[in-house]
């Protein structure tokens, strides 16, 4: 019954990540990609909420997008998993549906 | 598994077309099927055969066309969205009395029903947009 | 194509500033012909799509809000509006279009298409879908 939620917006520009995090149901997976990867950084205004999501479910970041933006994995919230596009495909396959928080 | 892909944003303006391409490629590499790629909103602009991106940049129309050829992909451009944005194949050009057409042959123009049909037929619908 | 799937159109964007609301509505109208189990969700700025009293004359754009009132005729009768999204924007149900449909299973009684749901309820409804269309 799990849903893969994808977020492609910077949490500092749009409320997509905040809204996504408010609609999670058990078994969820959240994938941050495109500008959504900024939501994976430690010490930001939304980090506490992302950390909570890491504790009660699975949160992923698309490594290619993270790297493209010059971000350092050392600054990523602990417990977030890095996947590549193949991993993105696997997540979509494993979950029952995909919700894009555009 | 059978995927359907919906793309809502225009090429170069937004990463959606790139992300969808990388996703499609990865899915096909893993042996999954792509039932249809549906271009909607500004996403329809991906289908122009007249784009000339700089030499050192990727050519998204060409990339999609090549992927479609390799894997026999059904790439559909929404007719309503295309008409609004001046995208026409030869039939649409004649039907609307226009003097030019601009759709790359790897793409076909069809109705929104094709998106719903893809949602019904595919195991997963992936939406890439803004 | 006899299988019936649960489709939810997820509306999170305001109208006019961008084309998403209009072109999403166009999909809903076409999709209605496919006899699927269809619902619409309005949350975040999406609730602004169904505001009463939209007048686009001055901006020169087409006012497509009357189309929402016609959805009942297309058997699109489940419009979930998220209560928290309304509250965050200082809105109540009275600010929204009075969207109705005639229930053929109940002697064509006129009923409200808009169902006010909590964030938690909407999250549960989303979890119950086969296909989520996001615009």
CSV table of C-alpha atoms in Angstrom, one decimal, chain A residues 8-9 14 33-34 65 69 85-86 88-90 92-93 95-98 100 102, chain B residues 1 3 8 14-16 19 22-23 26-27 30 32 124-130:
chain,number,residue,atom,x,y,z
A,8,UNK,CA,11.5,18.4,-7.1
A,9,UNK,CA,11.2,21.8,-5.5
A,14,UNK,CA,7.8,26.3,-2.6
A,33,UNK,CA,15.3,15.2,-6.8
A,34,UNK,CA,15.9,18.2,-9.1
A,65,UNK,CA,21.0,15.9,-8.9
A,69,UNK,CA,24.4,21.2,-7.6
A,85,UNK,CA,18.1,6.9,-11.7
A,86,UNK,CA,18.1,3.0,-11.6
A,88,UNK,CA,14.5,5.8,-8.7
A,89,UNK,CA,13.0,3.2,-11.0
A,90,UNK,CA,13.3,0.5,-8.3
A,92,UNK,CA,8.7,3.4,-8.3
A,93,UNK,CA,8.4,-0.3,-8.9
A,95,UNK,CA,5.8,1.2,-4.2
A,96,UNK,CA,2.1,0.9,-5.3
A,97,UNK,CA,1.7,4.4,-6.6
A,98,UNK,CA,3.7,7.6,-7.2
A,100,UNK,CA,4.6,13.9,-7.6
A,102,UNK,CA,5.0,19.4,-8.3
B,1,UNK,CA,6.6,-3.4,-15.1
B,3,UNK,CA,5.4,2.6,-17.0
B,8,UNK,CA,4.5,18.9,-18.1
B,14,UNK,CA,12.9,23.1,-16.8
B,15,UNK,CA,14.7,19.9,-15.8
B,16,UNK,CA,11.5,17.9,-16.1
B,19,UNK,CA,14.7,13.9,-15.5
B,22,UNK,CA,17.0,9.7,-17.5
B,23,UNK,CA,14.2,7.9,-15.7
B,26,UNK,CA,17.1,3.7,-16.6
B,27,UNK,CA,13.7,1.9,-16.7
B,30,UNK,CA,16.3,-2.5,-16.4
B,32,UNK,CA,10.8,-2.4,-17.9
B,124,UNK,CA,2.7,3.3,-12.7
B,125,UNK,CA,2.2,6.8,-14.0
B,126,UNK,CA,5.2,9.0,-13.5
B,127,UNK,CA,4.6,12.8,-13.7
B,128,UNK,CA,7.5,15.1,-14.3
B,129,UNK,CA,6.7,18.8,-14.1
B,130,UNK,CA,7.0,22.0,-12.2
